[in-house]
Short mmCIF file of C-alpha atoms in Angstrom, two decimals:
data_model
loop_
_atom_site.label_atom_id
_atom_site.label_comp_id
_atom_site.label_asym_id
_atom_site.label_seq_id
_atom_site.Cartn_x
_atom_site.Cartn_y
_atom_site.Cartn_z
CA MET A 660 -83.82 -204.72 107.24
CA GLN A 661 -83.52 -204.94 103.46
CA SER A 662 -80.30 -203.41 102.10
CA THR A 663 -80.45 -200.84 99.27
CA LYS A 664 -78.27 -201.75 96.29
CA PRO A 665 -76.96 -199.04 94.00
CA ASN A 666 -78.76 -198.75 90.67
CA CYS A 667 -75.92 -199.38 88.23
CA SER A 668 -77.89 -198.14 85.25
CA LEU A 669 -78.63 -194.84 86.97
CA LEU A 670 -74.98 -194.37 87.95
CA LEU A 671 -73.83 -195.08 84.40
CA LEU A 672 -76.33 -192.60 82.98
CA THR A 673 -75.23 -189.91 85.44
CA PHE A 674 -71.56 -190.50 84.64
CA THR A 675 -72.18 -190.38 80.89
CA SER A 676 -74.15 -187.14 81.25
CA LEU A 677 -71.31 -185.52 83.20
CA ILE A 678 -68.82 -186.47 80.50
CA PHE A 679 -71.13 -185.07 77.81
CA ILE A 680 -71.64 -181.79 79.67
CA SER A 681 -67.91 -181.48 80.27
CA SER A 682 -67.20 -182.07 76.59
CA ILE A 683 -69.66 -179.31 75.66
CA HIS A 684 -67.93 -176.95 78.08
CA ILE A 685 -64.51 -177.81 76.66
CA THR A 686 -65.76 -177.42 73.07
CA PHE A 687 -67.20 -173.98 73.72
CA SER A 688 -64.21 -172.78 75.71
CA ILE A 689 -61.82 -173.35 72.78
CA ASP A 690 -61.21 -170.28 70.59
CA LEU A 691 -62.22 -170.61 66.97
CA CYS A 692 -59.77 -167.79 66.19
CA ASN A 693 -56.49 -168.88 64.66
CA PRO A 694 -53.71 -168.19 67.23
CA SER A 695 -51.42 -166.52 64.68
CA ASP A 696 -54.19 -164.22 63.43
CA LYS A 697 -55.18 -163.40 67.00
CA ASN A 698 -51.61 -162.49 67.87
CA THR A 699 -51.42 -160.21 64.82
CA LEU A 700 -54.63 -158.43 65.81
CA LEU A 701 -53.36 -157.92 69.36
CA GLN A 702 -50.16 -156.41 67.94
CA ILE A 703 -52.26 -154.00 65.85
CA SER A 704 -54.23 -153.01 68.95
CA SER A 705 -51.02 -152.53 70.94
CA HIS A 706 -49.52 -150.44 68.13
CA PHE A 707 -52.40 -147.99 68.56
CA ASN A 708 -52.21 -148.10 72.39
CA ASN A 709 -55.41 -150.13 72.63
CA ALA A 710 -57.49 -147.20 71.39
CA SER A 711 -61.29 -147.12 71.63
CA PRO A 712 -62.05 -149.21 68.50
CA PHE A 713 -60.24 -152.12 70.19
CA SER A 714 -62.23 -152.10 73.44
CA THR A 715 -63.66 -155.56 72.75
CA TRP A 716 -60.35 -157.05 71.67
CA LEU A 717 -59.59 -158.88 74.91
CA PRO A 718 -56.83 -161.54 74.91
CA ASN A 719 -58.92 -164.08 76.82
CA THR A 720 -61.86 -163.96 74.37
CA ASP A 721 -62.45 -165.43 70.94
CA CYS A 722 -61.61 -162.88 68.24
CA CYS A 723 -64.03 -164.58 65.84
CA ALA A 724 -66.98 -164.34 68.22
CA ASN A 725 -66.49 -161.33 70.44
CA TRP A 726 -64.27 -158.75 68.72
CA SER A 727 -65.96 -155.85 66.94
CA GLY A 728 -64.94 -155.34 63.33
CA ILE A 729 -63.65 -158.89 62.93
CA GLU A 730 -65.09 -161.76 60.92
CA CYS A 731 -63.61 -165.22 60.36
CA ASP A 732 -64.14 -168.15 58.03
CA THR A 733 -65.17 -171.59 59.27
CA HIS A 734 -61.53 -172.45 59.94
CA GLY A 735 -61.01 -169.49 62.27
CA ARG A 736 -58.95 -167.43 59.84
CA VAL A 737 -59.63 -163.69 59.94
CA THR A 738 -61.29 -162.57 56.69
CA MET A 739 -62.49 -159.09 57.68
CA LEU A 740 -60.91 -156.23 59.62
CA ALA A 741 -63.19 -153.20 59.64
CA ILE A 742 -62.73 -150.42 62.18
CA ASN A 743 -63.34 -146.75 61.55
CA ASN A 744 -64.24 -143.31 62.83
CA ALA A 745 -62.10 -142.61 65.90
CA ASP A 746 -59.94 -139.67 66.98
CA ASP A 747 -57.65 -141.71 69.21
CA ILE A 748 -56.13 -143.81 66.41
CA VAL A 749 -52.76 -142.06 66.09
CA GLY A 750 -49.71 -143.03 64.07
CA GLU A 751 -49.00 -145.08 60.98
CA ILE A 752 -50.48 -148.30 59.61
CA PRO A 753 -48.44 -151.07 61.28
CA PRO A 754 -46.55 -153.35 58.87
CA VAL A 755 -47.78 -156.36 60.86
CA ILE A 756 -51.13 -155.89 59.14
CA GLY A 757 -49.69 -157.98 56.31
CA ASN A 758 -49.69 -161.03 58.57
CA LEU A 759 -53.38 -161.79 58.01
CA PRO A 760 -53.06 -163.99 54.91
CA PHE A 761 -56.77 -164.82 54.59
CA LEU A 762 -57.96 -161.22 54.87
CA GLN A 763 -60.49 -160.28 52.18
CA PHE A 764 -62.00 -157.06 53.55
CA LEU A 765 -59.86 -154.28 55.05
CA ASP A 766 -61.42 -151.01 56.22
CA LEU A 767 -59.34 -148.53 58.21
CA SER A 768 -61.17 -145.28 57.48
CA VAL A 769 -62.15 -141.96 59.05
CA PHE A 770 -59.12 -141.72 61.33
CA PRO A 771 -57.96 -138.07 61.11
CA HIS A 772 -54.69 -138.88 62.89
CA LEU A 773 -53.76 -142.00 60.90
CA SER A 774 -50.73 -140.82 58.94
CA GLY A 775 -47.72 -142.00 56.98
CA GLU A 776 -47.51 -144.13 53.86
CA ILE A 777 -49.13 -147.41 52.87
CA PRO A 778 -46.82 -150.22 54.09
CA GLN A 779 -45.43 -152.62 51.49
CA THR A 780 -46.44 -155.59 53.63
CA LEU A 781 -49.93 -155.02 52.24
CA THR A 782 -48.81 -157.07 49.22
CA LYS A 783 -48.94 -160.19 51.42
CA LEU A 784 -52.74 -159.86 51.56
CA THR A 785 -53.21 -161.78 48.32
CA ASN A 786 -56.88 -162.59 49.05
CA LEU A 787 -57.88 -158.95 49.56
CA ASN A 788 -60.87 -157.80 47.49
CA HIS A 789 -61.93 -154.67 49.43
CA LEU A 790 -59.54 -151.93 50.56
CA ASP A 791 -60.78 -148.75 52.24
CA PHE A 792 -58.27 -146.23 53.62
CA SER A 793 -60.53 -143.22 53.01
CA LEU A 794 -60.75 -140.04 55.10
CA ASN A 795 -57.47 -140.46 56.92
CA ASN A 796 -54.29 -138.37 56.84
CA LEU A 797 -52.19 -140.74 54.75
CA SER A 798 -49.54 -139.27 52.47
CA GLY A 799 -46.80 -140.14 50.02
CA PRO A 800 -47.37 -141.69 46.60
CA ILE A 801 -49.99 -144.25 45.76
CA PRO A 802 -47.59 -147.18 45.62
CA ASP A 803 -47.05 -149.31 42.52
CA PHE A 804 -47.26 -152.44 44.61
CA ILE A 805 -51.03 -151.98 45.00
CA SER A 806 -51.21 -153.62 41.56
CA GLN A 807 -50.07 -156.90 43.13
CA LEU A 808 -53.44 -157.25 44.89
CA LYS A 809 -54.96 -158.98 41.88
CA LEU A 810 -58.30 -159.84 43.51
CA LEU A 811 -59.23 -156.26 44.43
CA ASN A 812 -62.83 -155.42 43.54
CA ASP A 813 -62.88 -151.95 45.07
CA ILE A 814 -60.35 -149.51 46.45
CA ASP A 815 -61.06 -146.24 48.25
CA LEU A 816 -58.13 -143.94 49.03
CA SER A 817 -60.16 -140.73 48.93
CA GLY A 818 -59.84 -137.87 51.40
CA ASN A 819 -56.14 -138.22 52.17
CA SER A 820 -52.97 -136.35 51.16
CA PHE A 821 -51.57 -138.74 48.58
CA SER A 822 -49.34 -136.99 46.06
CA GLY A 823 -47.51 -137.76 42.85
CA PRO A 824 -48.92 -139.50 39.79
CA ILE A 825 -51.57 -142.18 39.56
CA PRO A 826 -49.50 -145.32 38.92
CA SER A 827 -50.18 -146.77 35.49
CA SER A 828 -49.81 -150.21 37.06
CA LEU A 829 -53.33 -149.85 38.48
CA GLY A 830 -54.43 -150.92 35.01
CA GLN A 831 -53.32 -154.43 35.96
CA LEU A 832 -56.16 -154.73 38.49
CA THR A 833 -58.43 -156.50 36.04
CA ASN A 834 -61.08 -157.38 38.66
CA LEU A 835 -61.52 -153.81 39.88
CA GLN A 836 -65.08 -152.50 39.86
CA SER A 837 -64.77 -149.29 41.89
CA ALA A 838 -61.81 -146.96 42.37
CA ASN A 839 -61.99 -143.75 44.41
CA LEU A 840 -58.84 -141.62 44.45
CA GLY A 841 -60.69 -138.34 44.99
CA SER A 842 -59.74 -135.46 47.30
CA ASN A 843 -55.99 -135.94 47.32
CA GLN A 844 -53.04 -134.04 45.85
CA LEU A 845 -52.37 -136.24 42.85
CA THR A 846 -50.55 -134.74 39.87
CA GLY A 847 -49.69 -135.65 36.30
CA PRO A 848 -51.90 -137.17 33.61
CA ILE A 849 -54.64 -139.74 33.98
CA PRO A 850 -52.97 -142.99 32.89
CA ALA A 851 -54.45 -144.48 29.74
CA SER A 852 -53.98 -147.92 31.31
CA LEU A 853 -57.13 -147.37 33.40
CA GLY A 854 -59.05 -147.98 30.19
CA ARG A 855 -57.91 -151.61 30.29
CA ILE A 856 -59.97 -152.36 33.42
CA LYS A 857 -63.07 -153.57 31.58
CA THR A 858 -64.76 -154.49 34.87
CA LEU A 859 -64.67 -150.89 36.12
CA VAL A 860 -68.08 -149.52 37.09
CA GLN A 861 -67.16 -146.42 39.13
CA LEU A 862 -64.10 -144.20 38.76
CA TYR A 863 -63.68 -141.15 40.98
CA ILE A 864 -60.60 -138.91 40.64
CA TYR A 865 -62.21 -135.60 41.65
CA ILE A 866 -60.46 -132.75 43.52
CA ASN A 867 -56.83 -133.36 42.60
CA ASN A 868 -54.23 -131.53 40.51
CA LEU A 869 -54.31 -133.79 37.48
CA THR A 870 -53.19 -132.29 34.18
CA GLY A 871 -53.19 -133.17 30.51
CA PRO A 872 -56.04 -134.39 28.32
CA LEU A 873 -58.75 -136.92 28.96
CA PRO A 874 -57.44 -140.33 27.85
CA PRO A 875 -59.63 -141.71 25.03
CA SER A 876 -59.27 -145.20 26.54
CA LEU A 877 -61.78 -144.30 29.27
CA GLY A 878 -64.47 -144.20 26.61
CA SER A 879 -63.91 -147.91 26.01
CA LEU A 880 -65.02 -148.99 29.49
CA PRO A 881 -68.18 -151.01 28.77
CA ASN A 882 -69.58 -151.15 32.30
CA LEU A 883 -68.83 -147.64 33.54
CA ASP A 884 -71.80 -145.95 35.19
CA GLU A 885 -70.06 -143.20 37.18
CA LEU A 886 -67.09 -141.12 36.04
CA ASN A 887 -66.14 -138.12 38.16
CA ILE A 888 -62.97 -136.24 37.21
CA SER A 889 -64.16 -132.83 38.40
CA GLN A 890 -62.00 -130.11 39.96
CA ASN A 891 -58.69 -130.87 38.30
CA LYS A 892 -56.58 -129.03 35.72
CA LEU A 893 -57.41 -131.07 32.65
CA ILE A 894 -57.10 -129.52 29.20
CA GLY A 895 -58.10 -130.37 25.66
CA SER A 896 -61.39 -131.57 24.28
CA ILE A 897 -63.64 -134.50 25.12
CA PRO A 898 -62.47 -137.49 23.04
CA PRO A 899 -65.00 -138.60 20.39
CA ASN A 900 -65.16 -142.12 21.79
CA PHE A 901 -66.66 -140.76 25.01
CA GLY A 902 -69.78 -141.21 22.92
CA SER A 903 -69.23 -144.98 23.13
CA PHE A 904 -70.27 -145.45 26.75
CA LYS A 905 -72.75 -148.33 26.92
CA ASN A 906 -74.19 -148.21 30.44
CA PRO A 907 -77.72 -146.73 30.36
CA ASP A 908 -77.30 -145.21 33.84
CA LEU A 909 -74.12 -143.22 33.22
CA GLN A 910 -73.35 -140.25 35.46
CA LEU A 911 -70.59 -138.05 34.04
CA ASP A 912 -68.92 -135.15 35.88
CA LEU A 913 -66.11 -133.24 34.15
CA SER A 914 -66.82 -129.91 35.85
CA PHE A 915 -64.25 -127.35 37.04
CA ASN A 916 -61.44 -128.15 34.62
CA SER A 917 -60.02 -126.25 31.64
CA LEU A 918 -61.53 -128.40 28.91
CA THR A 919 -62.15 -126.70 25.58
CA GLY A 920 -63.65 -127.05 22.14
CA PRO A 921 -67.06 -128.18 20.94
CA LEU A 922 -68.65 -131.31 22.36
CA PRO A 923 -68.44 -134.46 20.22
CA THR A 924 -71.89 -134.94 18.71
CA ASN A 925 -71.98 -138.65 19.50
CA LEU A 926 -71.88 -137.74 23.21
CA GLY A 927 -75.50 -136.78 22.68
CA ARG A 928 -76.33 -140.37 21.78
CA VAL A 929 -75.18 -141.77 25.14
CA ASN A 930 -77.90 -142.71 27.66
CA ILE A 931 -76.76 -140.38 30.43
CA THR A 932 -78.76 -139.91 33.62
CA ALA A 933 -76.72 -136.95 34.92
CA ILE A 934 -74.04 -134.84 33.23
CA ASN A 935 -72.07 -131.91 34.63
CA LEU A 936 -69.78 -130.04 32.23
CA SER A 937 -69.87 -126.74 34.12
CA ASN A 938 -66.97 -124.36 34.64
CA ASN A 939 -64.90 -125.27 31.61
CA ARG A 940 -64.28 -123.48 28.30
CA PHE A 941 -66.53 -125.47 26.00
CA THR A 942 -67.85 -123.71 22.91
CA GLY A 943 -70.38 -124.23 20.15
CA ASP A 944 -73.64 -126.15 20.04
CA ALA A 945 -74.81 -128.34 22.92
CA SER A 946 -78.47 -128.62 21.96
CA PHE A 947 -77.96 -132.28 21.03
CA MET A 948 -77.36 -133.03 24.71
CA PHE A 949 -81.09 -132.48 25.19
CA GLY A 950 -84.02 -134.25 23.51
CA ASN A 951 -87.47 -135.42 24.51
CA GLN A 952 -86.41 -138.98 23.67
CA LYS A 953 -83.88 -138.94 26.53
CA THR A 954 -86.10 -140.61 29.09
CA VAL A 955 -83.34 -141.33 31.64
CA LEU A 956 -81.72 -137.87 31.72
CA THR A 957 -82.62 -136.15 35.00
CA SER A 958 -79.81 -133.62 35.50
CA ILE A 959 -77.77 -131.46 33.12
CA ASN A 960 -75.36 -128.66 34.05
CA LEU A 961 -73.68 -126.73 31.23
CA SER A 962 -73.11 -123.52 33.20
CA ASN A 963 -70.09 -121.23 32.99
CA ASN A 964 -68.94 -122.14 29.50
CA GLN A 965 -69.14 -120.46 26.10
CA PHE A 966 -71.92 -122.50 24.54
CA LYS A 967 -73.90 -120.73 21.83
CA PHE A 968 -77.06 -122.22 20.33
CA ASP A 969 -80.78 -121.60 19.87
CA PHE A 970 -82.72 -122.98 22.83
CA SER A 971 -86.16 -122.30 21.34
CA ASN A 972 -86.92 -125.64 19.71
CA THR A 973 -84.75 -127.81 21.92
CA GLY A 974 -86.61 -130.88 23.10
CA LEU A 975 -86.38 -131.30 26.85
CA PRO A 976 -86.20 -134.70 28.55
CA PRO A 977 -89.54 -135.52 30.22
CA GLY A 978 -87.92 -136.51 33.52
CA LEU A 979 -85.58 -133.51 33.82
CA LYS A 980 -85.25 -132.41 37.46
CA ASN A 981 -82.14 -130.20 37.42
CA LEU A 982 -81.31 -127.76 34.63
CA ASP A 983 -78.46 -125.24 34.69
CA ILE A 984 -77.37 -123.50 31.48
CA SER A 985 -76.42 -120.20 33.14
CA HIS A 986 -73.46 -118.04 32.12
CA ASN A 987 -73.30 -118.96 28.44
CA MET A 988 -74.32 -117.28 25.17
CA ILE A 989 -77.48 -119.31 24.60
CA TYR A 990 -80.18 -117.44 22.67
CA GLY A 991 -83.78 -117.85 21.55
CA SER A 992 -86.69 -118.49 23.89
CA LEU A 993 -87.38 -121.05 26.58
CA PRO A 994 -89.01 -124.25 25.21
CA LYS A 995 -92.77 -124.18 25.69
CA ASN A 996 -92.94 -127.44 27.66
CA ILE A 997 -90.41 -126.34 30.29
CA GLY A 998 -93.23 -125.49 32.69
CA GLN A 999 -94.52 -129.06 32.64
CA LEU A 1000 -91.23 -130.69 33.64
CA PRO A 1001 -90.66 -132.03 37.19
CA LEU A 1002 -87.92 -129.44 37.76
CA GLN A 1003 -86.47 -129.15 41.24
CA THR A 1004 -83.75 -126.63 40.29
CA ILE A 1005 -83.34 -124.34 37.29
CA ASP A 1006 -80.89 -121.60 36.31
CA VAL A 1007 -80.94 -120.00 32.86
CA SER A 1008 -79.49 -116.65 33.94
CA PHE A 1009 -76.73 -114.70 32.16
CA ASN A 1010 -77.54 -115.74 28.60
CA GLN A 1011 -79.13 -114.03 25.59
CA LEU A 1012 -82.60 -115.50 25.96
CA CYS A 1013 -85.71 -113.59 24.91
CA GLY A 1014 -89.48 -113.83 25.05
CA GLN A 1015 -92.02 -114.74 27.67
CA ILE A 1016 -91.26 -117.35 30.30
CA PRO A 1017 -93.77 -120.19 29.70
CA THR A 1018 -96.52 -120.54 32.26
CA GLY A 1019 -96.48 -123.42 34.67
CA ARG A 1020 -96.96 -123.69 38.39
CA ARG A 1021 -93.60 -125.39 38.82
CA LEU A 1022 -91.73 -122.39 37.40
CA LYS A 1023 -93.48 -119.90 39.69
CA ARG A 1024 -91.67 -121.18 42.78
CA PHE A 1025 -88.22 -120.30 41.41
CA SER A 1026 -86.70 -116.92 42.21
CA ALA A 1027 -86.25 -114.20 39.61
CA ASN A 1028 -82.46 -114.36 39.74
CA LYS A 1029 -82.61 -117.81 38.11
CA PHE A 1030 -83.92 -116.10 34.95
CA SER A 1031 -82.16 -112.72 35.22
CA ASN A 1032 -79.51 -111.04 33.06
CA ASN A 1033 -80.82 -112.22 29.72
CA LYS A 1034 -81.42 -110.18 26.59
CA CYS A 1035 -85.18 -109.74 26.87
CA LEU A 1036 -86.67 -112.56 28.92
CA CYS A 1037 -89.88 -111.49 30.65
CA GLY A 1038 -92.93 -112.71 32.55
CA LEU A 1039 -93.22 -114.30 35.97
CA PRO A 1040 -91.11 -114.45 38.04
CA LEU A 1041 -89.53 -111.56 36.05
CA PRO A 1042 -91.40 -108.33 35.27
CA ALA A 1043 -94.27 -108.61 32.82
CA CYS A 1044 -93.63 -108.46 29.09
CA ASN A 1045 -94.41 -105.19 27.29
#
């Protein structure tokens, strides 16, 4: 009988294949996540009693591959921590959060039971460019040390209970593009230093208790396209250099303050898409805020002031969708082309307007109370003219 000799080539191939498969298994079983970063994240989870947002944060899994809200760079360092919207996150922000040195994006928002102050260890996050602590229950002052985060592009602290003044040191954040400090309990003046942040595109400081005048420096922000300082206690007039805004898509909201005086005429030369000056104490002429050459203006609200001017020959922007001039002392008649505008809302009530309401199918769908309480305005939807 002929003996069967082992095929050495086949054995070698099989052995090599086993080694290769084993190496693949070993490679894929190694965590990409940096051990120090992983330990920090587990401490954060433990601090919040492993609440629901941390359900995927399991110690025996790779934080870079399997953990929700976490992203890493190619070296396994955590660059993003984004968890939000949970009722079972209770307590304060743990100081250990500062032990993520490569973190660029931090979002801990919409936690109604997240309380306390911002920990100073945040200053260790020197690579941070996005910070969102909005819609929590945080309190205390907005700390000066925020200004040490030099790479910040946007910060959102809105919807908390922060108190005290806006730190002037925020003006040192020269890379900042968006800042939202709205819906807090901030007091004191708006720091003029904010006007030094030439990169700023959006600034929201609405619904606070800010006092004093509008700082003229804000008018020097070349890239600003949204400024909302509504519902504060600001006084004084609008600075003349607010007519220096350059962005053609500017949205300006100064409503519900105690601002006074006539509007600076150069404000009428700014390419504004939406402006709300309602519920202040402005006086005088505001007809220059209109004009049929204003092709980008879609919304204007001048209601509840003391404006007094002839509306008859005022040119109206062709794209105007929202018009509210109610509760002023505006006189004359409604411009003839008002019925051809793409209006979605209108309110001209409580003025001294007279004459027939121009015809136009768009005006017919508005209720009579939007035209009521004028001197002698008549015609549909009001009673017919005599």
